[in-house]
CSV table of C-alpha atoms in Angstrom, one decimal:
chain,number,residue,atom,x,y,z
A,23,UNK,CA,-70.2,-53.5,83.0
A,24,UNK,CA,-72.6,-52.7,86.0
A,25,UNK,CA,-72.9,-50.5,89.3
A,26,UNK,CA,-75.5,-51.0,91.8
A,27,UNK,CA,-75.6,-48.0,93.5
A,28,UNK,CA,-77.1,-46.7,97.0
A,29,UNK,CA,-77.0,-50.2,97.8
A,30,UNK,CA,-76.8,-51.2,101.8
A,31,UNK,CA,-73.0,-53.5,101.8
A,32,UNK,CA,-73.1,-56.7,103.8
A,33,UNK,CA,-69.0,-58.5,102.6
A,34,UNK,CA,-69.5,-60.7,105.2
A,35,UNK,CA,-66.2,-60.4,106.7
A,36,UNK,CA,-66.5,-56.7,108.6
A,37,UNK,CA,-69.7,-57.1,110.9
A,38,UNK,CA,-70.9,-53.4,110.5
A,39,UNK,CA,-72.9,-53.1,107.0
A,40,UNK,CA,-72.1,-49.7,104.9
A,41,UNK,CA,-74.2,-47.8,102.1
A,42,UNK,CA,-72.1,-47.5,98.9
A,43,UNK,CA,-71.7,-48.4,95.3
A,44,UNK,CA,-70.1,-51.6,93.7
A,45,UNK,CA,-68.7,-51.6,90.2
A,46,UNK,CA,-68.7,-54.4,88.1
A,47,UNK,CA,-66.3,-55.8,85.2
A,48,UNK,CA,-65.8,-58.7,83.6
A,49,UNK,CA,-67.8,-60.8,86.2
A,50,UNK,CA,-65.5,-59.4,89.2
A,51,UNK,CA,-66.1,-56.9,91.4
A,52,UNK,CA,-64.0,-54.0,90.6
A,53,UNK,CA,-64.4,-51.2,92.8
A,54,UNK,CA,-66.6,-50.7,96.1
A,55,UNK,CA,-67.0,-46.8,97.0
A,56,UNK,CA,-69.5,-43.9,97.3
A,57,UNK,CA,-70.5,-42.3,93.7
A,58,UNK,CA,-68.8,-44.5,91.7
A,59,UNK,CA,-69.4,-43.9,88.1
A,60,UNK,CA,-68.2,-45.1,84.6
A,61,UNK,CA,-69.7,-43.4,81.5
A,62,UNK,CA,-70.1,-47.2,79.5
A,63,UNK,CA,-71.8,-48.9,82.9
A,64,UNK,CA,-75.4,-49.9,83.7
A,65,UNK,CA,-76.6,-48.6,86.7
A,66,UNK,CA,-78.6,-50.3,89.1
A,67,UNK,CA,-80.4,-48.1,91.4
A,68,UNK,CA,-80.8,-50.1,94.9
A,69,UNK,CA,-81.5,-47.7,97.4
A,70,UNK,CA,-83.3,-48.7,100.3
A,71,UNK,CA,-81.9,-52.6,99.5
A,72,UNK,CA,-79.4,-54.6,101.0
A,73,UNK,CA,-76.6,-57.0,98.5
A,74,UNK,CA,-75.1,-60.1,100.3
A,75,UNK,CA,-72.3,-62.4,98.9
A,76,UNK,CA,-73.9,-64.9,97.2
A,77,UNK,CA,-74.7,-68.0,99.3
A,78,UNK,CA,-72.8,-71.0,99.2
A,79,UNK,CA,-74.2,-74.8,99.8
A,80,UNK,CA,-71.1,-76.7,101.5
A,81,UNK,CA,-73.0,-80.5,101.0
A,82,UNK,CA,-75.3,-81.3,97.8
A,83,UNK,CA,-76.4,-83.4,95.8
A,84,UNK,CA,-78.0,-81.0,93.7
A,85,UNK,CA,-78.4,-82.0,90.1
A,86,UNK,CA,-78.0,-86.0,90.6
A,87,UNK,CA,-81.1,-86.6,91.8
A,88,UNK,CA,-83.2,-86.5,88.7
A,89,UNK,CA,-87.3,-85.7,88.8
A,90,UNK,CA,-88.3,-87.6,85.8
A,91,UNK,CA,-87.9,-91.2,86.7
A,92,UNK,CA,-87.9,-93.2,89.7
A,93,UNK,CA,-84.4,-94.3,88.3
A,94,UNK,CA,-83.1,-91.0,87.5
A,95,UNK,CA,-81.0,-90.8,90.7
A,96,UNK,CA,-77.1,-90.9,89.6
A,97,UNK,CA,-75.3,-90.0,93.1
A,98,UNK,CA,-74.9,-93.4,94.9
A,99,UNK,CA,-73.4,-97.1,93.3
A,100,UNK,CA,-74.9,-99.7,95.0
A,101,UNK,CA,-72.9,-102.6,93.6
A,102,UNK,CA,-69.1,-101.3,94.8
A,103,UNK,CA,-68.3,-99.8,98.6
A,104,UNK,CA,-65.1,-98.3,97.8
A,105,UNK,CA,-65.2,-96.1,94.3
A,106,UNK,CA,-62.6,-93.5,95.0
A,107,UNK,CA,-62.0,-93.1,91.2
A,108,UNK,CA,-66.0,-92.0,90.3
A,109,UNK,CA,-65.9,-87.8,90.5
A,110,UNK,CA,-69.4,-86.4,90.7
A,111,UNK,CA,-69.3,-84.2,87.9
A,112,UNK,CA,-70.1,-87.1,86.0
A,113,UNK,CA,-73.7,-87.5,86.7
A,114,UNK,CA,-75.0,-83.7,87.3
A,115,UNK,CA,-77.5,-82.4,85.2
A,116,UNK,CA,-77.7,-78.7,85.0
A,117,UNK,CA,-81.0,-78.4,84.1
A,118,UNK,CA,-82.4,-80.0,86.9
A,119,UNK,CA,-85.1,-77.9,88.6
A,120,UNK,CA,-83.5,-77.9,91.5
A,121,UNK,CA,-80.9,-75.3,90.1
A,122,UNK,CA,-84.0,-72.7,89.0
A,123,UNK,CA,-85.3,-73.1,93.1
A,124,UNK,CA,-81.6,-72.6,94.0
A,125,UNK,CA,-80.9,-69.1,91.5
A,126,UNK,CA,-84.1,-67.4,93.2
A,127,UNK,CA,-82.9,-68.4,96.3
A,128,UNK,CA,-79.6,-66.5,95.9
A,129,UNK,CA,-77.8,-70.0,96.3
A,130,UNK,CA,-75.1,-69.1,93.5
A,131,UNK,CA,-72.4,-71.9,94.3
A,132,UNK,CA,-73.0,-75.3,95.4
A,133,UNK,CA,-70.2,-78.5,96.1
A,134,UNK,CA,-71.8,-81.6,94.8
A,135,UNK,CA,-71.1,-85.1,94.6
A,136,UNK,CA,-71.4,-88.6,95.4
A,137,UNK,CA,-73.6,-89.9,98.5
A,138,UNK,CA,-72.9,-91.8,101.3
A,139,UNK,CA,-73.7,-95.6,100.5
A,140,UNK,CA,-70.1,-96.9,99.7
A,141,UNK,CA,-67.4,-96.0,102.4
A,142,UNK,CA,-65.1,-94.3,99.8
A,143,UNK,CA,-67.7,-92.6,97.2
A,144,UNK,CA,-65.7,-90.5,94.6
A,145,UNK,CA,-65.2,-86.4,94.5
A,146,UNK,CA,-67.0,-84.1,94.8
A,147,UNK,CA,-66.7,-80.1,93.0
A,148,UNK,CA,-67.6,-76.9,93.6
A,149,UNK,CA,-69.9,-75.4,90.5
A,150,UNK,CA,-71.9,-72.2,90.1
A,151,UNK,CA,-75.6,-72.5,89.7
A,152,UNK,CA,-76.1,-71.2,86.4
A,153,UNK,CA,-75.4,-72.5,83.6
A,154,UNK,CA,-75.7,-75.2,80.4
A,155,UNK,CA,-72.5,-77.6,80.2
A,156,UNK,CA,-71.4,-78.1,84.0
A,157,UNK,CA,-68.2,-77.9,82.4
A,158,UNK,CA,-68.2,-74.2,82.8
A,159,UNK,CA,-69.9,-73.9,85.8
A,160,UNK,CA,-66.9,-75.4,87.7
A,161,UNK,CA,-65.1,-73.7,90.3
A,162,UNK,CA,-62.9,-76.2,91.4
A,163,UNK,CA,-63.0,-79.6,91.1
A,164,UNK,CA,-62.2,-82.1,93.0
A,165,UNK,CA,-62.8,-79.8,96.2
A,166,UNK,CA,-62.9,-83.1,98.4
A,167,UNK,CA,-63.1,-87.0,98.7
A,168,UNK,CA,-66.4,-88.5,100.1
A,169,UNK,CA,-65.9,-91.3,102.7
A,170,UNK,CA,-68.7,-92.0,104.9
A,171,UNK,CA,-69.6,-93.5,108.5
A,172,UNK,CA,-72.6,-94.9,110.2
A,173,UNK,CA,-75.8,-96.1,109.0
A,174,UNK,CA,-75.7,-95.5,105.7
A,175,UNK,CA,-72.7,-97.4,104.4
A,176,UNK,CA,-74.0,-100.7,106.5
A,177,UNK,CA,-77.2,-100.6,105.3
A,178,UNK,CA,-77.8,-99.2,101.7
A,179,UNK,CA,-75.4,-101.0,99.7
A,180,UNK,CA,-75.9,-104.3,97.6
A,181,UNK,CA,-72.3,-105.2,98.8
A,182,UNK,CA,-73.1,-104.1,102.7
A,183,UNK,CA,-70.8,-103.8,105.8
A,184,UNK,CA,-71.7,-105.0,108.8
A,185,UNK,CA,-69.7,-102.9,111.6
A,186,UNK,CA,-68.5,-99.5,112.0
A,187,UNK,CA,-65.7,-101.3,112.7
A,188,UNK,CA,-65.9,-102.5,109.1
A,189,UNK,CA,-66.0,-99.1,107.9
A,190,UNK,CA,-63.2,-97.7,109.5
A,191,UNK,CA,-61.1,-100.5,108.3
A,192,UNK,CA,-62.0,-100.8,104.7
A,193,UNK,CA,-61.8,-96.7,104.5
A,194,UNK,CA,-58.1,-97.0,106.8
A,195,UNK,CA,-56.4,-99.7,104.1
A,196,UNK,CA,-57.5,-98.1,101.0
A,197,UNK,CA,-55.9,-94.9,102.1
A,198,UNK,CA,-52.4,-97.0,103.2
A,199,UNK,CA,-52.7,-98.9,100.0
A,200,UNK,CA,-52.9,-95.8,98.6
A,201,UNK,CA,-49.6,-94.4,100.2
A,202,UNK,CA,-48.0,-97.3,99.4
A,203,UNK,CA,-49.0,-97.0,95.8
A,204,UNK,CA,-47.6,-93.2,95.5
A,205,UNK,CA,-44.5,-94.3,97.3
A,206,UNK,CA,-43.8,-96.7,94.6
A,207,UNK,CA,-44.1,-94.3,91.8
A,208,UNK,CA,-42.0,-91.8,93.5
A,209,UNK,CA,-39.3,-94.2,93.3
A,210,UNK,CA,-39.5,-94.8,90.2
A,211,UNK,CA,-41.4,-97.9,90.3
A,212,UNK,CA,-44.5,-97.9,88.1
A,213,UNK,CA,-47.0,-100.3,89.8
A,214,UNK,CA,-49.7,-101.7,87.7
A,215,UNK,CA,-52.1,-98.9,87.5
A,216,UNK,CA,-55.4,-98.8,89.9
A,217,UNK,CA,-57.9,-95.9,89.2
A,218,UNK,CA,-58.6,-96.2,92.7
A,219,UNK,CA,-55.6,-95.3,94.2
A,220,UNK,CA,-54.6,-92.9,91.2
A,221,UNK,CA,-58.0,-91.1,92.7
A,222,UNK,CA,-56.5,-90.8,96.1
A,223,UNK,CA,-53.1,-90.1,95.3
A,224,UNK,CA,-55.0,-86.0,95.7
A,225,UNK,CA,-55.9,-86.8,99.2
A,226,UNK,CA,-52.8,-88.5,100.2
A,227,UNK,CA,-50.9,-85.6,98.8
A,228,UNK,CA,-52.8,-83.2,100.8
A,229,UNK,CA,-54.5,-81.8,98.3
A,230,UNK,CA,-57.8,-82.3,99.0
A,231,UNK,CA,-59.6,-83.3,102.3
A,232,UNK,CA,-61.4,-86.8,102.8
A,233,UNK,CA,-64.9,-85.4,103.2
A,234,UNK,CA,-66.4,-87.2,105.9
A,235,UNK,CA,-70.3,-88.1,106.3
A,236,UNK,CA,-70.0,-88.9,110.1
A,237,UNK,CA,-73.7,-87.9,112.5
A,238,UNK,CA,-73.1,-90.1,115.7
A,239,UNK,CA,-69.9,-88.8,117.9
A,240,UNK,CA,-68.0,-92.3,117.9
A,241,UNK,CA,-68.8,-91.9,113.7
A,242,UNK,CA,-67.3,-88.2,114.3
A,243,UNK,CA,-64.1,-88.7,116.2
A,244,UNK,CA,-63.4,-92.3,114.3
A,245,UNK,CA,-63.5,-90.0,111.4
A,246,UNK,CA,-60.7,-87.5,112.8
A,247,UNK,CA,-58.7,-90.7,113.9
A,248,UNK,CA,-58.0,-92.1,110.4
A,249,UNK,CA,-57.3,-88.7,109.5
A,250,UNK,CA,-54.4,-88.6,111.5
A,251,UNK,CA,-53.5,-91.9,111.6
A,252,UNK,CA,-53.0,-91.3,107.4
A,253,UNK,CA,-52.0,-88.5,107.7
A,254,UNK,CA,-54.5,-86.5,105.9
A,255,UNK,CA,-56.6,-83.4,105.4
A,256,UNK,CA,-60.5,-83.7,106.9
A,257,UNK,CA,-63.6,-81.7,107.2
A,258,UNK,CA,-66.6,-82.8,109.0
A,259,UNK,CA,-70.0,-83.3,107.7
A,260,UNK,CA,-73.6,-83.5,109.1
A,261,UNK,CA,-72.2,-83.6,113.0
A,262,UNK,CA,-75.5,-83.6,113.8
A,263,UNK,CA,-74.7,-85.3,117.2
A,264,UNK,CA,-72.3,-82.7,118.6
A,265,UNK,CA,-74.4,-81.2,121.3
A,266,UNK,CA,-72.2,-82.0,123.7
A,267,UNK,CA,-68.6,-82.2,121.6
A,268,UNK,CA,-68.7,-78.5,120.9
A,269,UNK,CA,-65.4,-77.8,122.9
A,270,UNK,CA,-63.3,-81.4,121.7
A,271,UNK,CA,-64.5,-80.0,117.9
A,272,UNK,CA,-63.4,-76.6,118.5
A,273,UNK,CA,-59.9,-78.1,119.7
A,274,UNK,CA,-59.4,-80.2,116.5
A,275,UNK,CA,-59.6,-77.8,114.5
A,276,UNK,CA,-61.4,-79.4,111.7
A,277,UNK,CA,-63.6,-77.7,109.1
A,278,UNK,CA,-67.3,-78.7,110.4
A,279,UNK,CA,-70.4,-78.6,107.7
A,280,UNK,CA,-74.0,-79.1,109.9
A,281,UNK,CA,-77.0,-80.4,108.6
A,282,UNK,CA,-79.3,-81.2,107.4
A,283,UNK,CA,-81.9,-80.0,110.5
A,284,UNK,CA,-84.7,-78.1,109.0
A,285,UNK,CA,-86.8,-81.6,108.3
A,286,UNK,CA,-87.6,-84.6,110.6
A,287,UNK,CA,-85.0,-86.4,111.5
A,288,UNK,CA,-85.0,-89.7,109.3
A,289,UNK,CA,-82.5,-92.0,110.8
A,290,UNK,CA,-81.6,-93.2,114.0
A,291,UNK,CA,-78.2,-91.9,114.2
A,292,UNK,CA,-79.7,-88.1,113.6
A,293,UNK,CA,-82.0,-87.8,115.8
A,294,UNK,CA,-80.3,-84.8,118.0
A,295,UNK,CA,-80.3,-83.0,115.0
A,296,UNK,CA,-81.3,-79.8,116.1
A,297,UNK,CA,-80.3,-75.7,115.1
A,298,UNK,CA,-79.0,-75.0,119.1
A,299,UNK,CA,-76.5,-77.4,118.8
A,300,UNK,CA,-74.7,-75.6,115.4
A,301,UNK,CA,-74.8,-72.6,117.8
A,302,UNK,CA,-72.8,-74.1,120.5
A,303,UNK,CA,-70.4,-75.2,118.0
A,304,UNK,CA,-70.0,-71.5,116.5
A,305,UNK,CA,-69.7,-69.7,120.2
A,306,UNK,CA,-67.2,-72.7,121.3
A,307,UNK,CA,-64.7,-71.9,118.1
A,308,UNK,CA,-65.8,-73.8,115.4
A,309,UNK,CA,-65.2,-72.7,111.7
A,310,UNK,CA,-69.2,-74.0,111.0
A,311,UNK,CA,-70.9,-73.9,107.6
A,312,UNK,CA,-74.9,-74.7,107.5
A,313,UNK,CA,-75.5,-77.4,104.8
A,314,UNK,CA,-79.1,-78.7,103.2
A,315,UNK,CA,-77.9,-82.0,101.9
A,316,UNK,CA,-80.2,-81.1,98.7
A,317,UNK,CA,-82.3,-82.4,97.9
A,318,UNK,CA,-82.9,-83.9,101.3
A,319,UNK,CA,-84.2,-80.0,102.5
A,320,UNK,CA,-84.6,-77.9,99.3
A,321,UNK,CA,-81.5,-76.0,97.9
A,322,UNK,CA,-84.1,-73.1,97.9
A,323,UNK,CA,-84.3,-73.2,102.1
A,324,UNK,CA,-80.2,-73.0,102.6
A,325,UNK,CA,-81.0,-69.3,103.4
A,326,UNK,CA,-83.9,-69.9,106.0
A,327,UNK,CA,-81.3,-72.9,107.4
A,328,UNK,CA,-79.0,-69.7,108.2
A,329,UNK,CA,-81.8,-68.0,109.7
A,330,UNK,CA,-82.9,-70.9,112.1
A,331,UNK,CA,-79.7,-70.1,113.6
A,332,UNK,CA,-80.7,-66.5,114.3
A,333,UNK,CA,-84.0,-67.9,115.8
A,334,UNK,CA,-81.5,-69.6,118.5
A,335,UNK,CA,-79.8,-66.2,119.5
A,336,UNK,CA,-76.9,-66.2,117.3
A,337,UNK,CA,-76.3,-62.8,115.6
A,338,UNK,CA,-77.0,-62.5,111.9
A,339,UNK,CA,-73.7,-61.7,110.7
A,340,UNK,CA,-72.4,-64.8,112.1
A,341,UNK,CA,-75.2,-66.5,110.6
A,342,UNK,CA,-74.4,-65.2,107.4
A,343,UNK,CA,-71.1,-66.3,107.4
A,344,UNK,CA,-72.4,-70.5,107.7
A,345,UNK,CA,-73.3,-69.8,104.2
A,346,UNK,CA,-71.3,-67.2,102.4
A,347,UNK,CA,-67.3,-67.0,103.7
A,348,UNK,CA,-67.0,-70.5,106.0
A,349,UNK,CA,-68.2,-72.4,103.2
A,350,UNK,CA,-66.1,-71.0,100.7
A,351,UNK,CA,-63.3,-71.0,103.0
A,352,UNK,CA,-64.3,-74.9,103.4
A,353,UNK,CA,-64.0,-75.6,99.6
A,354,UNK,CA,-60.9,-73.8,98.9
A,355,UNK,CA,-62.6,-71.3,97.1
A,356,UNK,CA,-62.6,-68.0,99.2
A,357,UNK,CA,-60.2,-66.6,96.7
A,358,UNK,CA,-63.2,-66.6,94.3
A,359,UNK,CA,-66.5,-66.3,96.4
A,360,UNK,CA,-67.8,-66.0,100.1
A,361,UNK,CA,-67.9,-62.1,100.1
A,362,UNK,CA,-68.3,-59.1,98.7
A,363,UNK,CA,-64.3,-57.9,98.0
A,364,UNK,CA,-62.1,-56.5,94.9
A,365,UNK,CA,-61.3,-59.2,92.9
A,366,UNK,CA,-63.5,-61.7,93.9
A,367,UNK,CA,-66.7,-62.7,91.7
A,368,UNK,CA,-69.3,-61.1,91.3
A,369,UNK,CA,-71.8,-63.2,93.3
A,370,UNK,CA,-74.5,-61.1,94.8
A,371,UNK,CA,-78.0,-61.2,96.2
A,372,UNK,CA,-80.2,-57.7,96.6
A,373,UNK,CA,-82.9,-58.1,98.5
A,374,UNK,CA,-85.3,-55.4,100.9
A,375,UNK,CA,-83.6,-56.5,104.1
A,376,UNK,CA,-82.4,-59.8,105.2
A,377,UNK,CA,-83.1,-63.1,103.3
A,378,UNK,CA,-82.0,-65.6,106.0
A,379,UNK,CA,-85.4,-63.9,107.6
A,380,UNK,CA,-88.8,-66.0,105.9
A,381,UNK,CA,-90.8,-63.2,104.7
A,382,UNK,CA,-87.6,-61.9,102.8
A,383,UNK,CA,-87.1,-63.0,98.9
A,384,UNK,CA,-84.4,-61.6,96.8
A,385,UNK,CA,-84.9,-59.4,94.5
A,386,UNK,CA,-82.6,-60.1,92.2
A,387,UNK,CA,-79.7,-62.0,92.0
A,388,UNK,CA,-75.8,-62.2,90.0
A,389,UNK,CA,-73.5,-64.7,89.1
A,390,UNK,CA,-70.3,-63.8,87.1
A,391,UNK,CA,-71.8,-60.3,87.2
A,392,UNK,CA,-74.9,-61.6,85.2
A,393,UNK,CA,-78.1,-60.6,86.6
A,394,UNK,CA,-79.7,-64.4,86.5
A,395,UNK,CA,-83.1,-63.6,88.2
A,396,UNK,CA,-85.3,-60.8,89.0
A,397,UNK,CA,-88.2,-60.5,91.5
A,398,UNK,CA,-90.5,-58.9,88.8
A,399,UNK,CA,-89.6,-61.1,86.3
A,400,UNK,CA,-89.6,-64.5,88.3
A,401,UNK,CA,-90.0,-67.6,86.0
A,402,UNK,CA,-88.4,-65.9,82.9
A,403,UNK,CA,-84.9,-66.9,83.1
């Protein structure tokens, strides 16, 4: 049990911060007041400091991309474009680095999974940051079903595609083979079993979204076309090219995850990437979580991603909200995390001020109510 006291309140769903206490029990937040107390509680004295939500990467690949070996990368099959039935928490090694760089960060939940070389990938899940066995770092998994658009499915893969007019085909008949398939077992006809279209059977059902790689806008609205030609949930991800979409996004009503734009562009199909255009998309309606694509930009930078968009004149508690509440909200997981309310996790970053700002660090930092790094104690946990 644990109160952090004096501490300046930023839930990131009321704009206007408050100074207050927040009590602590069993990993959840209990109580949020003025002079909270509780006789058997650890107190945590943080006046003059500010305590986010703890902040949520929408789009990783954190934890399959090993440092040890050149062939230590576990997050793309090369040999098969469609592998709906692989689920990412299959290859993710907790003890990457990249999770330590993430916990000082005050990233406490990431989604990872599969990358975007096949046109159907697998799942991906939504895992705290902390921990030994992924197993119980899990928030909920699957969150989402990787398909992907563009440059990477033609040109990656040892069983390539040679048109986006490939891709949308191949992605468009697995997911009516799929229908078909459920259809026949809700009749009562067993069909000879196909751990691909078992796998989709979630996102068929509406259960989960297809999670949709798309950067160029024809790769962006071909995406939202299968979606409702099948039927199916969607959210968007990277959008880099959507400059000049904002309104036509804002209509469709999609879920949108931008990024990754704090390094140099790399492809072709990115190269509009830029921190102004996730702005337009916020002030034209958009629900719009900031993404790193780990480790393609750091997991450590998501909060300085957030704060690029405060460089382009968007106010901070909007910019807060790309990685605390739309994120989680994107997941399915705002019951648990994305803001500091009763009930939810405890998930918090303290920090002197704002951390989306560069010369801020936290100073310390909870997940399940466990304080998993301290400033003054960096590099012991």
């Amino acid at each position: 049990m644990l109160i952090i006291k004096n501490v300046k309140i930023h839930t990131a769903v009321n704009p206007d911060a408050f100074v207050g206490d927040i009590l602590i029990k069993d990993g959840k937040i209990s109580q949020i007041g003025e002079n909270l107390s509780d006789k058997d509680a650890e107190v945590f004295d943080a006046a003059g400091m500010d305590v986010y939500p703890g902040f949520i990467d929408v789009h990783t690949h954190i934890g399959m991309f090993g440092f040890s070996a050149p062939m230590s990368q576990d997050d793309v099959d090369l040999y098969d474009r469609c592998t709906p039935q692989q689920r990412g928490i299959d290859a993710i090694n907790p003890e990457e680095p990249s999770f330590l760089g993430a916990v000082e960060a005050g990233v406490t939940c990431v989604c990872v999974g599969p990358g975007s070389v096949g046109c159907i990938a697998g799942t991906h899940l939504a895992m705290k940051t902390r921990g030994f066995r992924v197993d119980d770092m899990v928030i909920k998994d699957p969150v989402a079903m990787k398909v992907a658009f563009g440059e990477n499915p033609k040109k990656a893969s040892k069983d390539p595609i040679s048109t986006r007019m490939a891709i949308a085909s191949t992605i468009r008949d697995m997911l009516f083979q799929a229908k078909e398939y459920l259809q026949l077992k809700q009749a009562g006809k067993q069909p000879k079993y196909d751990p691909k279209l078992e796998a989709l059977i979630p996102v068929i059902q509406k259960q989960i979204p297809l999670k949709a790689h798309a950067h160029r806008k024809d790769d962006i609205f071909t995406a939202i076309r299968i979606a409702k030609e099948c039927d199916v949930r969607l959210t968007l991800e990277h959008t880099t090219d959507c400059g000049g979409i904002a309104q036509a996004l804002a209509e469709a009503g999609y879920p949108v995850a931008v990024g990754p734009f704090f390094s140099q562009p790399k492809k072709s199909e990115n190269q509009t990437s830029d921190p102004a255009n996730v702005v337009r998309l916020i002030e034209a309606g958009c629900r719009v979580s900031v993404m790193t694509d780990s480790p393609i930009v750091a997991q450590k930078y998501l909060p300085l991603c957030a704060g690029l968009l405060m460089r382009e004149g968007l106010d901070a508690f909007r910019a807060l909200q790309t990685i605390t509440l739309n994120p989680a909200r994107h997941l399915g997981i705002d019951h648990r995390v994305g803001s500091i309310e009763v009930g939810k996790d405890a998930d918090l970053v303290i920090a002197r001020g704002c951390p989306m700002e560069m010369t801020v660090k936290p100073e310390a930092v909870f997940i399940n109510g466990e304080r998993v790094y301290e400033k003054q104690t960096r590099g012991s946990n």
